[in-house]
GROMACS .gro file of C-alpha atoms in nm:
model
  371
    1MET     CA    1  11.880   7.703  10.501
    2TYR     CA    2  11.814   7.900  10.112
    3ALA     CA    3  11.962   8.026   9.979
    4SER     CA    4  11.933   8.252   9.688
    5ASP     CA    5  12.174   8.499   9.469
    6GLY     CA    6  11.931   8.667   9.264
    7THR     CA    7  12.074   8.521   8.941
    8ASP     CA    8  11.917   8.267   8.651
    9ARG     CA    9  12.061   7.970   8.908
   10ALA     CA   10  12.018   7.720   9.147
   11SER     CA   11  11.877   7.769   9.463
   12VAL     CA   12  11.944   7.596   9.756
   13VAL     CA   13  11.675   7.495  10.071
   14GLY     CA   14  11.688   7.326  10.315
   15ARG     CA   15  11.496   6.960  10.381
   16LYS     CA   16  11.320   7.050  10.692
   17PRO     CA   17  11.184   7.403  10.564
   18LEU     CA   18  11.130   7.247  10.224
   19THR     CA   19  10.907   7.002  10.398
   20ASP     CA   20  10.713   7.271  10.596
   21PHE     CA   21  10.659   7.451  10.321
   22VAL     CA   22  10.547   7.183  10.144
   23ILE     CA   23  10.318   7.062  10.486
   24GLU     CA   24  10.166   7.411  10.491
   25ALA     CA   25  10.026   7.407  10.178
   26LEU     CA   26   9.859   7.110  10.164
   27THR     CA   27   9.716   7.190  10.461
   28SER     CA   28   9.621   7.576  10.409
   29VAL     CA   29   9.370   7.351  10.084
   30GLY     CA   30   9.206   7.096  10.300
   31ALA     CA   31   9.486   6.756  10.355
   32GLY     CA   32   9.454   6.702  10.729
   33GLU     CA   33   9.795   6.677  10.869
   34ALA     CA   34   9.905   6.349  10.901
   35ASP     CA   35   9.774   6.329  10.499
   36ALA     CA   36  10.026   6.605  10.436
   37ALA     CA   37  10.341   6.499  10.612
   38LEU     CA   38  10.368   6.174  10.420
   39THR     CA   39  10.284   6.345  10.108
   40ALA     CA   40  10.512   6.656  10.140
   41GLU     CA   41  10.812   6.343  10.266
   42VAL     CA   42  10.778   6.170   9.968
   43LEU     CA   43  10.761   6.485   9.801
   44VAL     CA   44  11.108   6.562   9.894
   45ALA     CA   45  11.255   6.196   9.912
   46ALA     CA   46  11.212   6.257   9.493
   47ASP     CA   47  11.437   6.620   9.506
   48LEU     CA   48  11.655   6.520   9.780
   49ALA     CA   49  11.763   6.171   9.486
   50GLY     CA   50  11.795   6.415   9.216
   51VAL     CA   51  11.445   6.322   9.059
   52ASP     CA   52  11.366   6.632   9.103
   53SER     CA   53  11.078   6.572   8.760
   54HIS     CA   54  10.911   6.384   9.068
   55GLY     CA   55  10.927   6.648   9.379
   56VAL     CA   56  10.791   6.965   9.520
   57ALA     CA   57  10.753   7.079   9.131
   58ARG     CA   58  10.494   6.845   9.112
   59LEU     CA   59  10.347   7.086   9.414
   60ARG     CA   60  10.084   7.256   9.257
   61ARG     CA   61   9.879   7.014   9.037
   62TYR     CA   62   9.836   6.882   9.436
   63VAL     CA   63   9.722   7.214   9.568
   64GLU     CA   64   9.478   7.296   9.306
   65GLY     CA   65   9.290   6.915   9.282
   66LEU     CA   66   9.271   7.000   9.700
   67ARG     CA   67   9.121   7.356   9.601
   68ASN     CA   68   8.890   7.241   9.374
   69GLY     CA   69   8.744   6.864   9.496
   70THR     CA   70   8.884   6.691   9.264
   71ILE     CA   71   9.080   6.621   9.543
   72ASN     CA   72   8.963   6.476   9.868
   73GLY     CA   73   9.163   6.558  10.190
   74ARG     CA   74   9.001   6.426  10.416
   75ALA     CA   75   8.980   6.117  10.243
   76ARG     CA   76   9.088   5.749  10.395
   77PRO     CA   77   9.101   5.484  10.231
   78ARG     CA   78   8.997   5.154  10.349
   79VAL     CA   79   9.012   4.767  10.270
   80GLU     CA   80   8.679   4.702  10.025
   81ARG     CA   81   8.802   4.319   9.946
   82GLU     CA   82   8.959   4.015  10.044
   83HIS     CA   83   9.027   3.713   9.922
   84GLY     CA   84   9.358   3.508  10.066
   85GLY     CA   85   9.689   3.709  10.013
   86VAL     CA   86   9.476   3.940   9.833
   87SER     CA   87   9.298   4.231   9.924
   88VAL     CA   88   9.174   4.577   9.698
   89VAL     CA   89   9.183   4.890   9.899
   90ASP     CA   90   8.942   5.223   9.760
   91ALA     CA   91   9.144   5.545   9.838
   92GLY     CA   92   8.829   5.752   9.787
   93ASN     CA   93   9.017   5.992   9.567
   94GLY     CA   94   9.309   6.132   9.819
   95LEU     CA   95   9.563   6.200   9.761
   96GLY     CA   96   9.760   5.930   9.559
   97GLN     CA   97  10.082   5.886   9.907
   98PRO     CA   98   9.850   5.824  10.193
   99ALA     CA   99   9.703   5.557   9.994
  100LEU     CA  100   9.960   5.362   9.870
  101CYS     CA  101  10.166   5.372  10.168
  102PHE     CA  102   9.799   5.224  10.396
  103ALA     CA  103   9.863   4.936  10.081
  104VAL     CA  104  10.192   4.877  10.073
  105ASP     CA  105  10.187   4.882  10.495
  106LEU     CA  106   9.910   4.611  10.409
  107ALA     CA  107  10.088   4.380  10.180
  108VAL     CA  108  10.390   4.416  10.385
  109GLU     CA  109  10.150   4.272  10.710
  110ARG     CA  110   9.988   3.981  10.469
  111ALA     CA  111  10.275   3.857  10.302
  112ARG     CA  112  10.404   3.789  10.657
  113GLU     CA  113  10.098   3.564  10.719
  114HIS     CA  114  10.047   3.452  10.372
  115GLY     CA  115  10.392   3.400  10.287
  116VAL     CA  116  10.306   3.672   9.914
  117ALA     CA  117  10.042   3.957   9.936
  118ALA     CA  118   9.897   4.109   9.665
  119VAL     CA  119   9.725   4.487   9.691
  120ALA     CA  120   9.525   4.659   9.403
  121VAL     CA  121   9.448   4.977   9.529
  122ARG     CA  122   9.143   5.187   9.271
  123ARG     CA  123   9.021   5.583   9.256
  124SER     CA  124   9.366   5.682   9.432
  125ASN     CA  125   9.576   6.009   9.222
  126HIS     CA  126   9.929   6.042   9.138
  127ILE     CA  127  10.197   5.884   9.403
  128GLY     CA  128  10.572   6.067   9.346
  129ILE     CA  129  10.836   5.812   9.335
  130ALA     CA  130  10.723   5.433   9.293
  131GLY     CA  131  11.076   5.344   9.443
  132TRP     CA  132  11.016   5.518   9.777
  133TYR     CA  133  10.754   5.231   9.876
  134THR     CA  134  10.895   5.009   9.777
  135GLU     CA  135  11.215   5.086   9.947
  136ARG     CA  136  10.973   5.102  10.301
  137ALA     CA  137  10.829   4.737  10.257
  138ALA     CA  138  11.214   4.675  10.185
  139ARG     CA  139  11.344   4.798  10.460
  140SER     CA  140  11.041   4.515  10.633
  141GLY     CA  141  11.222   4.283  10.479
  142THR     CA  142  10.978   4.246  10.150
  143PHE     CA  143  11.110   4.189   9.837
  144ALA     CA  144  10.804   4.412   9.671
  145MET     CA  145  10.734   4.561   9.334
  146VAL     CA  146  10.474   4.839   9.244
  147THR     CA  147  10.301   4.998   8.990
  148THR     CA  148  10.090   5.215   8.899
  149ASN     CA  149   9.915   5.363   8.571
  150ALA     CA  150   9.852   5.715   8.439
  151THR     CA  151   9.672   5.977   8.218
  152PRO     CA  152   9.766   5.826   7.853
  153GLN     CA  153  10.115   5.953   7.682
  154VAL     CA  154  10.296   5.707   7.548
  155ALA     CA  155  10.226   5.566   7.204
  156PRO     CA  156  10.217   5.218   7.232
  157THR     CA  157  10.413   5.006   6.941
  158GLY     CA  158  10.296   5.112   6.539
  159ALA     CA  159   9.986   5.328   6.725
  160ALA     CA  160  10.051   5.745   6.661
  161GLU     CA  161   9.909   5.835   6.925
  162PRO     CA  162   9.932   5.822   7.351
  163MET     CA  163   9.696   5.539   7.482
  164PHE     CA  164   9.948   5.438   7.762
  165GLY     CA  165  10.115   5.640   8.030
  166THR     CA  166  10.554   5.654   8.149
  167ASP     CA  167  10.334   5.379   8.460
  168PRO     CA  168  10.654   5.291   8.617
  169VAL     CA  169  10.761   4.997   8.741
  170SER     CA  170  10.999   4.929   9.127
  171TYR     CA  171  11.082   4.655   9.294
  172ALA     CA  172  11.331   4.653   9.568
  173VAL     CA  173  11.508   4.401   9.850
  174PRO     CA  174  11.606   4.360  10.212
  175THR     CA  175  12.047   4.353  10.175
  176ALA     CA  176  12.275   4.467  10.435
  177GLY     CA  177  12.230   4.891  10.336
  178GLU     CA  178  12.053   5.028  10.174
  179PRO     CA  179  11.779   4.781   9.941
  180LEU     CA  180  11.836   4.767   9.594
  181CYS     CA  181  11.575   4.939   9.440
  182TYR     CA  182  11.456   4.942   9.019
  183ASP     CA  183  11.230   5.222   8.997
  184ALA     CA  184  11.179   5.380   8.602
  185ALA     CA  185  10.955   5.511   8.329
  186THR     CA  186  10.850   5.182   8.078
  187SER     CA  187  10.846   5.523   7.858
  188ILE     CA  188  11.219   5.569   7.714
  189VAL     CA  189  11.220   5.932   7.905
  190PRO     CA  190  10.980   6.043   8.139
  191ARG     CA  191  10.666   6.337   8.104
  192GLY     CA  192  10.895   6.483   8.392
  193LYS     CA  193  11.270   6.495   8.235
  194LEU     CA  194  11.090   6.671   7.967
  195GLU     CA  195  10.967   6.956   8.201
  196ARG     CA  196  11.261   6.949   8.420
  197LEU     CA  197  11.483   6.948   8.036
  198ASP     CA  198  11.272   7.237   7.937
  199ARG     CA  199  11.295   7.479   8.252
  200GLU     CA  200  11.681   7.436   8.261
  201GLY     CA  201  11.673   7.498   7.859
  202LYS     CA  202  11.863   7.203   7.804
  203PRO     CA  203  11.735   6.967   7.469
  204MET     CA  204  11.559   6.644   7.395
  205LEU     CA  205  11.726   6.333   7.173
  206PRO     CA  206  11.593   6.239   6.841
  207GLY     CA  207  11.367   5.924   6.936
  208TRP     CA  208  11.250   6.015   7.264
  209ALA     CA  209  10.858   6.164   7.136
  210VAL     CA  210  10.667   6.154   6.844
  211GLY     CA  211  10.406   6.466   6.655
  212PRO     CA  212  10.033   6.365   6.587
  213ASP     CA  213  10.181   6.261   6.250
  214GLY     CA  214  10.317   5.944   6.407
  215ALA     CA  215  10.740   6.127   6.346
  216THR     CA  216  10.951   6.157   6.561
  217SER     CA  217  10.963   6.560   6.722
  218THR     CA  218  11.243   6.734   6.901
  219ASP     CA  219  11.075   7.045   6.979
  220ILE     CA  220  11.032   7.044   7.359
  221PRO     CA  221  10.855   7.379   7.426
  222ARG     CA  222  10.551   7.249   7.192
  223VAL     CA  223  10.595   6.872   7.290
  224VAL     CA  224  10.575   6.962   7.640
  225ALA     CA  225  10.247   7.197   7.589
  226GLY     CA  226  10.120   6.921   7.363
  227LEU     CA  227  10.131   6.613   7.548
  228LYS     CA  228   9.889   6.852   7.888
  229ALA     CA  229   9.707   6.939   7.661
  230ARG     CA  230   9.668   6.610   7.488
  231GLU     CA  231   9.695   6.685   7.172
  232GLY     CA  232   9.827   6.423   7.021
  233TYR     CA  233  10.243   6.409   7.076
  234ALA     CA  234  10.339   6.128   7.284
  235LEU     CA  235  10.647   5.947   7.413
  236LEU     CA  236  10.811   5.668   7.268
  237PRO     CA  237  10.758   5.300   7.561
  238VAL     CA  238  11.130   5.216   7.596
  239GLY     CA  239  11.336   5.052   7.283
  240GLY     CA  240  11.165   5.355   7.137
  241LEU     CA  241  11.064   5.357   6.779
  242GLY     CA  242  10.878   5.050   6.568
  243GLU     CA  243  11.083   4.725   6.654
  244GLU     CA  244  11.460   4.744   6.569
  245TYR     CA  245  11.601   4.827   6.927
  246GLY     CA  246  11.315   4.647   7.117
  247GLY     CA  247  11.039   4.966   7.078
  248HIS     CA  248  10.731   4.646   7.108
  249LYS     CA  249  10.901   4.512   7.450
  250GLY     CA  250  10.941   4.829   7.653
  251SER     CA  251  10.526   4.849   7.482
  252GLY     CA  252  10.487   4.505   7.645
  253ILE     CA  253  10.648   4.588   8.006
  254GLY     CA  254  10.344   4.940   7.923
  255LEU     CA  255  10.082   4.735   7.904
  256LEU     CA  256  10.183   4.481   8.159
  257ALA     CA  257  10.159   4.790   8.399
  258GLU     CA  258   9.826   4.920   8.273
  259LEU     CA  259   9.663   4.568   8.275
  260LEU     CA  260   9.762   4.578   8.638
  261CYS     CA  261   9.681   4.876   8.784
  262GLY     CA  262   9.344   4.916   8.515
  263PRO     CA  263   9.114   4.637   8.379
  264LEU     CA  264   9.261   4.404   8.697
  265THR     CA  265   9.179   4.645   8.996
  266GLY     CA  266   8.897   4.759   8.863
  267ALA     CA  267   9.065   5.092   8.823
  268SER     CA  268   9.053   5.279   8.496
  269TRP     CA  269   9.320   5.232   8.255
  270SER     CA  270   9.512   5.505   8.167
  271LYS     CA  271   9.295   5.698   7.917
  272HIS     CA  272   8.992   5.690   8.111
  273THR     CA  273   9.219   5.747   8.486
  274TYR     CA  274   9.027   6.173   8.486
  275GLY     CA  275   8.745   6.290   8.432
  276PRO     CA  276   8.580   6.679   8.560
  277GLN     CA  277   8.529   6.423   8.896
  278GLY     CA  278   8.872   6.375   8.958
  279ALA     CA  279   9.094   6.064   8.913
  280ASP     CA  280   9.051   5.689   8.910
  281LEU     CA  281   9.405   5.645   8.910
  282GLY     CA  282   9.504   5.235   8.966
  283GLN     CA  283   9.790   5.121   9.149
  284PHE     CA  284   9.945   4.694   9.191
  285VAL     CA  285  10.142   4.597   9.478
  286LEU     CA  286  10.374   4.275   9.585
  287CYS     CA  287  10.471   4.151   9.818
  288LEU     CA  288  10.726   3.879   9.879
  289ASP     CA  289  10.806   3.758  10.266
  290LEU     CA  290  11.188   3.602  10.258
  291ALA     CA  291  11.144   3.412  10.528
  292ALA     CA  292  10.862   3.294  10.345
  293LEU     CA  293  11.176   3.133  10.053
  294GLY     CA  294  11.428   2.994  10.339
  295ASP     CA  295  11.683   3.178  10.548
  296ALA     CA  296  11.604   3.496  10.474
  297GLY     CA  297  11.958   3.622  10.627
  298ARG     CA  298  12.081   3.458  10.321
  299ILE     CA  299  11.902   3.570  10.160
  300THR     CA  300  12.052   3.904  10.203
  301ARG     CA  301  12.386   3.777  10.248
  302ASP     CA  302  12.380   3.632   9.871
  303VAL     CA  303  12.176   3.950   9.744
  304ASP     CA  304  12.477   4.134   9.885
  305ALA     CA  305  12.723   3.842   9.727
  306MET     CA  306  12.553   3.879   9.373
  307ALA     CA  307  12.536   4.284   9.404
  308ALA     CA  308  12.918   4.304   9.458
  309GLU     CA  309  12.983   4.049   9.239
  310ILE     CA  310  12.788   4.363   8.945
  311ARG     CA  311  12.999   4.617   9.018
  312ALA     CA  312  13.293   4.391   9.021
  313ALA     CA  313  13.221   4.313   8.637
  314ARG     CA  314  13.513   4.458   8.400
  315ARG     CA  315  13.412   4.753   8.309
  316ALA     CA  316  13.312   4.867   7.923
  317ASP     CA  317  13.515   5.224   7.986
  318GLU     CA  318  13.713   5.266   8.312
  319ASP     CA  319  13.583   5.620   8.418
  320VAL     CA  320  13.206   5.447   8.451
  321PRO     CA  321  13.181   5.248   8.676
  322VAL     CA  322  12.938   4.925   8.693
  323ARG     CA  323  12.626   5.049   8.876
  324LEU     CA  324  12.347   4.938   9.047
  325PRO     CA  325  12.031   5.095   8.974
  326GLY     CA  326  11.889   5.287   9.288
  327GLU     CA  327  12.348   5.361   9.434
  328ARG     CA  328  12.312   5.743   9.269
  329ARG     CA  329  11.967   5.778   9.397
  330HIS     CA  330  12.114   5.716   9.702
  331ARG     CA  331  12.470   5.872   9.725
  332CYS     CA  332  12.218   6.231   9.567
  333ALA     CA  333  12.026   6.195   9.893
  334GLU     CA  334  12.335   6.207  10.123
  335GLU     CA  335  12.504   6.447   9.963
  336ARG     CA  336  12.157   6.671   9.949
  337SER     CA  337  12.103   6.593  10.265
  338ALA     CA  338  12.423   6.779  10.395
  339ARG     CA  339  12.468   7.064  10.140
  340GLY     CA  340  12.057   7.093  10.087
  341ILE     CA  341  11.882   7.035   9.746
  342PRO     CA  342  11.901   7.280   9.493
  343LEU     CA  343  11.517   7.440   9.346
  344LEU     CA  344  11.560   7.586   8.901
  345PRO     CA  345  11.429   7.915   8.924
  346PRO     CA  346  11.138   7.839   8.769
  347VAL     CA  347  11.013   7.601   9.052
  348VAL     CA  348  11.088   7.822   9.337
  349ARG     CA  349  10.865   8.090   9.206
  350ASP     CA  350  10.624   7.861   9.102
  351LEU     CA  351  10.639   7.805   9.479
  352GLY     CA  352  10.637   8.157   9.500
  353LYS     CA  353  10.256   8.143   9.297
  354ILE     CA  354  10.136   7.837   9.583
  355ALA     CA  355  10.288   8.086   9.843
  356GLU     CA  356   9.984   8.381   9.690
  357LEU     CA  357   9.794   8.119   9.586
  358THR     CA  358   9.787   7.965   9.954
  359GLY     CA  359   9.847   8.284  10.204
  360ILE     CA  360  10.105   8.087  10.359
  361LYS     CA  361  10.410   8.216  10.484
  362PRO     CA  362  10.677   8.221  10.091
  363LEU     CA  363  10.962   7.954  10.138
  364GLY     CA  364  11.233   8.192  10.137
  365ALA     CA  365  11.097   8.408  10.410
  366ARG     CA  366  11.114   8.096  10.668
  367ASP     CA  367  11.435   8.137  10.826
  368GLY     CA  368  11.454   8.496  10.839
  369GLN     CA  369  11.569   8.566  10.406
  370ASP     CA  370  11.342   8.791  10.204
  371ALA     CA  371  11.144   8.550   9.993
   0.00000   0.00000   0.00000
């Protein structure tokens, strides 16, 4: 399914043709079939869930990295060190999705053995949405936490230049249905959201980002370009500028992610994560086996009961329901699975350029329609 009316409105594409396109694009530039399929699954899952900033709009960075050799399409993650429930994985500068999936599955396995397990990943790349991995672990009966570092985009409290990545933190716990999953950047907004707003022609709010002078900026094209070019523009941590609204707390959580994924993991930290030879991102996975805490079934029932109480809380606005983390993403995924995934015109054009670059069949021509 692929539909476009030729206007500036979003085109709608089915999950399978979009997934097939991503797989073919990645394998055409040197990725292994299994790694390409897993990477495509994570990217398309983001688009299904409405996290368009981390979906196929990110495909170009992978294609270009594989083409120019800064990403090793044939890398195999390997366990470099083990001690009790702690493991260190070398991703070999391969695609981040297969490496982190390997680390999460390893953490689940070791948690079943030790009760709790931590896996540190180094020499990795961009992983997509962190919540995909914690939900994978939660479906195996563990509480899971995942975080990753990234290129510097965020100014810590008091700084006028970016020192931290947007460094998402995700956790998930099993329930009777979909896992309860939190997944968010430690910046007040991720750069991908600004890129999406820029594509949509929508404004950004004051207090989200600052310019090289440390003053707040709302010039979204300039902020996005300045972040990409590392020209001193910076996003702000959760809480915003200064300490009045808790910016120092968001800054402290960002520092936690940097510590876990940088010095403690043996990977580079944000200012040093990307070099001429590629990335050295770090990721950190923590898994806790519910059975090690007691009756796993009882724990899951208690989580469900707690969630139900929160949803039933008296509303501040009767028209706005109390939501738990991840619920909006799950609803969006159900809707888009049935109706198709909307892609904005700039994303469709970029996928067309990727098709030209790699020599594969364009997305719009995969079901008999014109590109």
